PDB file of C-alpha atoms in Angstrom:
ATOM      1  CA  MET T   1     -25.568  -5.220  37.736  1.00 59.00           C
ATOM      2  CA  LEU T   2     -25.725  -5.395  33.947  1.00 56.00           C
ATOM      3  CA  VAL T   3     -25.018  -1.650  33.741  1.00 55.00           C
ATOM      4  CA  GLY T   4     -21.994  -2.156  35.984  1.00 61.00           C
ATOM      5  CA  LEU T   5     -20.616  -4.720  33.553  1.00 56.00           C
ATOM      6  CA  LEU T   6     -21.420  -2.755  30.403  1.00 53.00           C
ATOM      7  CA  LEU T   7     -19.975   0.625  31.391  1.00 54.00           C
ATOM      8  CA  PRO T   8     -16.319  -0.500  31.527  1.00 58.00           C
ATOM      9  CA  MET T   9     -16.734  -2.334  28.209  1.00 52.00           C
ATOM     10  CA  ILE T  10     -18.227   0.770  26.592  1.00 53.00           C
ATOM     11  CA  GLY T  11     -15.349   2.867  27.957  1.00 54.00           C
ATOM     12  CA  ARG T  12     -12.768   0.463  26.526  1.00 61.00           C
ATOM     13  CA  ALA T  13     -14.560   0.417  23.167  1.00 56.00           C
ATOM     14  CA  ARG T  14     -14.558   4.223  23.037  1.00 64.00           C
ATOM     15  CA  ALA T  15     -10.847   4.353  23.910  1.00 59.00           C
ATOM     16  CA  ALA T  16     -10.096   1.810  21.182  1.00 60.00           C
ATOM     17  CA  ALA T  17     -12.100   3.855  18.660  1.00 61.00           C
ATOM     18  CA  ARG T  18     -10.149   7.002  19.607  1.00 63.00           C
ATOM     19  CA  ALA T  19      -6.846   5.143  19.154  1.00 68.00           C
ATOM     20  CA  VAL T  20      -7.900   3.826  15.728  1.00 75.00           C
ATOM     21  CA  SER T  21      -8.959   7.331  14.651  1.00 84.00           C
ATOM     22  CA  CYS T  22      -5.623   8.717  15.843  1.00 89.00           C
ATOM     23  CA  VAL T  23      -3.682   6.126  13.834  1.00 91.00           C
ATOM     24  CA  ALA T  24      -5.783   6.953  10.763  1.00 91.00           C
ATOM     25  CA  HIS T  25      -4.938  10.647  11.220  1.00 92.00           C
ATOM     26  CA  LEU T  26      -1.238   9.816  11.466  1.00 94.00           C
ATOM     27  CA  HIS T  27      -1.438   7.750   8.285  1.00 94.00           C
ATOM     28  CA  ASP T  28      -3.115  10.680   6.500  1.00 94.00           C
ATOM     29  CA  LEU T  29      -0.526  13.117   7.866  1.00 95.00           C
ATOM     30  CA  ALA T  30       2.275  10.893   6.541  1.00 96.00           C
ATOM     31  CA  ALA T  31       0.573  10.961   3.132  1.00 95.00           C
ATOM     32  CA  SER T  32       0.394  14.772   3.391  1.00 96.00           C
ATOM     33  CA  PHE T  33       4.146  14.915   4.032  1.00 96.00           C
ATOM     34  CA  HIS T  34       4.643  12.855   0.865  1.00 96.00           C
ATOM     35  CA  LEU T  35       2.426  15.234  -1.124  1.00 96.00           C
ATOM     36  CA  TYR T  36       4.280  18.220   0.290  1.00 97.00           C
ATOM     37  CA  ALA T  37       7.637  16.702  -0.691  1.00 97.00           C
ATOM     38  CA  ALA T  38       6.351  15.807  -4.164  1.00 97.00           C
ATOM     39  CA  ASN T  39       5.461  19.480  -4.684  1.00 96.00           C
ATOM     40  CA  ASN T  40       8.726  20.801  -3.233  1.00 96.00           C
ATOM     41  CA  ASP T  41      11.510  18.985  -5.099  1.00 96.00           C
ATOM     42  CA  GLY T  42      11.368  16.048  -2.683  1.00 96.00           C
ATOM     43  CA  ILE T  43      12.196  18.221   0.343  1.00 96.00           C
ATOM     44  CA  LEU T  44      10.238  18.015   3.597  1.00 96.00           C
ATOM     45  CA  PRO T  45       9.002  21.176   5.378  1.00 96.00           C
ATOM     46  CA  ASP T  46      11.454  23.373   7.257  1.00 94.00           C
ATOM     47  CA  ALA T  47       9.867  25.941   9.577  1.00 90.00           C
ATOM     48  CA  TYR T  48      13.025  28.058   9.560  1.00 89.00           C
ATOM     49  CA  THR T  49      13.136  28.305   5.760  1.00 90.00           C
ATOM     50  CA  ASN T  50       9.357  28.381   5.185  1.00 87.00           C
ATOM     51  CA  HIS T  51       8.662  30.795   8.064  1.00 93.00           C
ATOM     52  CA  MET T  52       5.614  28.740   8.997  1.00 93.00           C
ATOM     53  CA  THR T  53       4.732  25.729  11.113  1.00 93.00           C
ATOM     54  CA  TRP T  54       4.728  22.260   9.616  1.00 94.00           C
ATOM     55  CA  GLU T  55       0.962  22.171  10.084  1.00 93.00           C
ATOM     56  CA  ARG T  56       0.571  25.311   7.988  1.00 93.00           C
ATOM     57  CA  SER T  57       2.988  23.921   5.381  1.00 95.00           C
ATOM     58  CA  LEU T  58       0.865  20.771   5.021  1.00 95.00           C
ATOM     59  CA  GLN T  59      -2.487  22.579   4.981  1.00 92.00           C
ATOM     60  CA  PRO T  60      -2.787  22.686   1.145  1.00 93.00           C
ATOM     61  CA  PHE T  61      -2.466  18.891   1.092  1.00 93.00           C
ATOM     62  CA  ILE T  62      -5.089  18.174   3.753  1.00 90.00           C
ATOM     63  CA  SER T  63      -8.835  17.995   3.356  1.00 79.00           C
ATOM     64  CA  GLY T  64     -10.926  18.901   6.368  1.00 70.00           C
ATOM     65  CA  HIS T  65     -10.004  20.558   9.618  1.00 69.00           C
ATOM     66  CA  GLY T  66      -9.884  17.693  12.111  1.00 82.00           C
ATOM     67  CA  LEU T  67      -6.764  15.899  10.929  1.00 88.00           C
ATOM     68  CA  PHE T  68      -4.507  17.628  13.458  1.00 91.00           C
ATOM     69  CA  ILE T  69      -6.715  16.596  16.390  1.00 89.00           C
ATOM     70  CA  CYS T  70      -6.266  13.242  18.116  1.00 88.00           C
ATOM     71  CA  PRO T  71      -9.641  12.306  19.666  1.00 86.00           C
ATOM     72  CA  ALA T  72      -7.826  11.128  22.810  1.00 86.00           C
ATOM     73  CA  ASP T  73      -6.043  14.487  23.274  1.00 87.00           C
ATOM     74  CA  ASN T  74      -7.590  16.223  26.280  1.00 84.00           C
ATOM     75  CA  GLU T  75      -4.485  18.355  26.878  1.00 85.00           C
ATOM     76  CA  LEU T  76      -2.674  20.000  23.978  1.00 86.00           C
ATOM     77  CA  TYR T  77      -5.215  20.824  21.294  1.00 85.00           C
ATOM     78  CA  PRO T  78      -8.035  21.770  23.689  1.00 83.00           C
ATOM     79  CA  GLY T  79      -5.567  23.999  25.549  1.00 83.00           C
ATOM     80  CA  GLY T  80      -5.091  26.172  22.486  1.00 83.00           C
ATOM     81  CA  GLY T  81      -2.613  24.044  20.580  1.00 80.00           C
ATOM     82  CA  ILE T  82      -2.313  23.852  16.835  1.00 85.00           C
ATOM     83  CA  SER T  83      -1.999  20.077  16.717  1.00 90.00           C
ATOM     84  CA  SER T  84      -2.159  16.920  18.795  1.00 90.00           C
ATOM     85  CA  TYR T  85       0.762  15.594  16.770  1.00 92.00           C
ATOM     86  CA  ASP T  86       4.409  16.350  16.201  1.00 92.00           C
ATOM     87  CA  TRP T  87       6.860  15.290  13.539  1.00 95.00           C
ATOM     88  CA  ARG T  88      10.522  14.448  13.189  1.00 94.00           C
ATOM     89  CA  ASP T  89      11.748  18.049  13.391  1.00 93.00           C
ATOM     90  CA  THR T  90      14.150  17.219  16.209  1.00 88.00           C
ATOM     91  CA  GLY T  91      16.392  20.273  16.001  1.00 87.00           C
ATOM     92  CA  SER T  92      19.461  18.066  15.613  1.00 89.00           C
ATOM     93  CA  PRO T  93      21.079  17.828  12.173  1.00 88.00           C
ATOM     94  CA  LEU T  94      21.746  14.130  12.829  1.00 90.00           C
ATOM     95  CA  THR T  95      18.173  13.107  13.630  1.00 92.00           C
ATOM     96  CA  THR T  96      15.831  15.618  11.955  1.00 93.00           C
ATOM     97  CA  LEU T  97      13.984  15.281   8.680  1.00 94.00           C
ATOM     98  CA  SER T  98      13.157  18.990   8.564  1.00 94.00           C
ATOM     99  CA  GLY T  99      14.352  20.440   5.256  1.00 94.00           C
ATOM    100  CA  HIS T 100      15.787  17.098   4.130  1.00 94.00           C
ATOM    101  CA  PRO T 101      14.863  15.023   1.078  1.00 95.00           C
ATOM    102  CA  LEU T 102      12.165  12.483   1.810  1.00 94.00           C
ATOM    103  CA  PHE T 103      13.809   9.907  -0.482  1.00 92.00           C
ATOM    104  CA  SER T 104      16.948   9.877   1.678  1.00 89.00           C
ATOM    105  CA  ALA T 105      15.073   8.692   4.785  1.00 91.00           C
ATOM    106  CA  ARG T 106      14.823   5.090   5.915  1.00 92.00           C
ATOM    107  CA  SER T 107      11.369   3.772   5.042  1.00 93.00           C
ATOM    108  CA  ASN T 108      10.859   2.658   8.653  1.00 94.00           C
ATOM    109  CA  ALA T 109      11.966   5.960  10.237  1.00 95.00           C
ATOM    110  CA  VAL T 110       9.355   7.611  12.446  1.00 95.00           C
ATOM    111  CA  LEU T 111       7.884  10.599  10.613  1.00 96.00           C
ATOM    112  CA  VAL T 112       4.886  11.897  12.604  1.00 96.00           C
ATOM    113  CA  PHE T 113       3.568  10.881  16.029  1.00 94.00           C
ATOM    114  CA  ASP T 114       1.397  11.625  19.073  1.00 90.00           C
ATOM    115  CA  ALA T 115       2.768  14.742  20.753  1.00 84.00           C
ATOM    116  CA  LEU T 116       2.341  13.094  24.170  1.00 81.00           C
ATOM    117  CA  PRO T 117       2.764   9.347  24.766  1.00 73.00           C
ATOM    118  CA  THR T 118       0.082   9.014  27.452  1.00 73.00           C
ATOM    119  CA  TRP T 119      -3.139   9.207  25.428  1.00 77.00           C
ATOM    120  CA  HIS T 120      -3.588   5.555  24.543  1.00 78.00           C
ATOM    121  CA  THR T 121      -1.808   2.480  25.904  1.00 80.00           C
ATOM    122  CA  ALA T 122       0.658   3.031  28.753  1.00 84.00           C
ATOM    123  CA  ASN T 123       4.298   3.151  27.589  1.00 87.00           C
ATOM    124  CA  HIS T 124       3.280   3.267  23.917  1.00 88.00           C
ATOM    125  CA  VAL T 125       3.107   5.937  21.203  1.00 91.00           C
ATOM    126  CA  ASN T 126       1.098   6.052  18.007  1.00 92.00           C
ATOM    127  CA  ALA T 127       3.304   6.956  15.061  1.00 95.00           C
ATOM    128  CA  ALA T 128       3.497   6.889  11.284  1.00 96.00           C
ATOM    129  CA  ARG T 129       6.684   5.999   9.485  1.00 96.00           C
ATOM    130  CA  VAL T 130       8.194   7.386   6.290  1.00 96.00           C
ATOM    131  CA  ASP T 131       6.697   4.495   4.301  1.00 96.00           C
ATOM    132  CA  GLY T 132       3.213   5.591   5.433  1.00 94.00           C
ATOM    133  CA  SER T 133       2.572   2.693   7.778  1.00 96.00           C
ATOM    134  CA  ALA T 134       1.043   3.772  11.080  1.00 95.00           C
ATOM    135  CA  GLY T 135       0.428   2.076  14.383  1.00 93.00           C
ATOM    136  CA  GLU T 136       1.370   1.739  17.983  1.00 92.00           C
ATOM    137  CA  MET T 137       4.969   1.261  19.113  1.00 92.00           C
ATOM    138  CA  THR T 138       6.639   1.075  22.513  1.00 92.00           C
ATOM    139  CA  GLU T 139       8.091   4.274  23.954  1.00 91.00           C
ATOM    140  CA  THR T 140      11.516   2.597  23.965  1.00 92.00           C
ATOM    141  CA  GLU T 141      11.281   1.738  20.260  1.00 93.00           C
ATOM    142  CA  PHE T 142       9.959   5.232  19.504  1.00 93.00           C
ATOM    143  CA  PHE T 143      12.660   7.156  21.383  1.00 92.00           C
ATOM    144  CA  THR T 144      15.399   4.875  20.043  1.00 93.00           C
ATOM    145  CA  ASP T 145      14.263   5.579  16.489  1.00 93.00           C
ATOM    146  CA  LEU T 146      13.824   9.309  17.101  1.00 90.00           C
ATOM    147  CA  GLY T 147      17.360   9.483  18.500  1.00 89.00           C
ATOM    148  CA  SER T 148      18.912   7.670  15.538  1.00 89.00           C
ATOM    149  CA  THR T 149      19.726   8.950  12.097  1.00 87.00           C
ATOM    150  CA  PRO T 150      16.727   8.825   9.769  1.00 87.00           C
ATOM    151  CA  ASN T 151      18.974   8.913   6.718  1.00 81.00           C
ATOM    152  CA  SER T 152      19.177   5.613   4.869  1.00 65.00           C
ATOM    153  CA  LEU T 153      22.501   6.598   3.301  1.00 49.00           C
ATOM    154  CA  SER T 154      24.269   6.989   6.644  1.00 46.00           C
ATOM    155  CA  ALA T 155      22.755   3.806   8.095  1.00 41.00           C
ATOM    156  CA  HIS T 156      25.205   1.679   6.070  1.00 33.00           C
TER     157      HIS T 156
END
């Protein structure tokens, strides 16, 4: 009976540890974007201009190999993906940060996030913002932010 009570608690503790590790990775990825911008005249990566993925663009600013892997990702990365995460390269000139100056973005704009919103808490996404803060947010809050302009100058 004791084993029956402990197993669910151990499972929840492991899931919580994976979520915390994922948030830490997102925080570190946000810092890597800042380092990239600092070394590139304040401009964020642009796959079209750089001819490389954002992950490859950030590689010189990352220590270790596991930063692109969310421990809760049993789908994308294990299936041959490059990363468990994605960033605000939306493809729309109104909502993307790709190739734009970091300093022009709202500090609370979503910068990098879980590639799929189902790995942790239902209806939530782990994300890091331009200011480097990272944590869980609702899918509604996430998609609303991702669909809005990240530019602080046009928000007024």
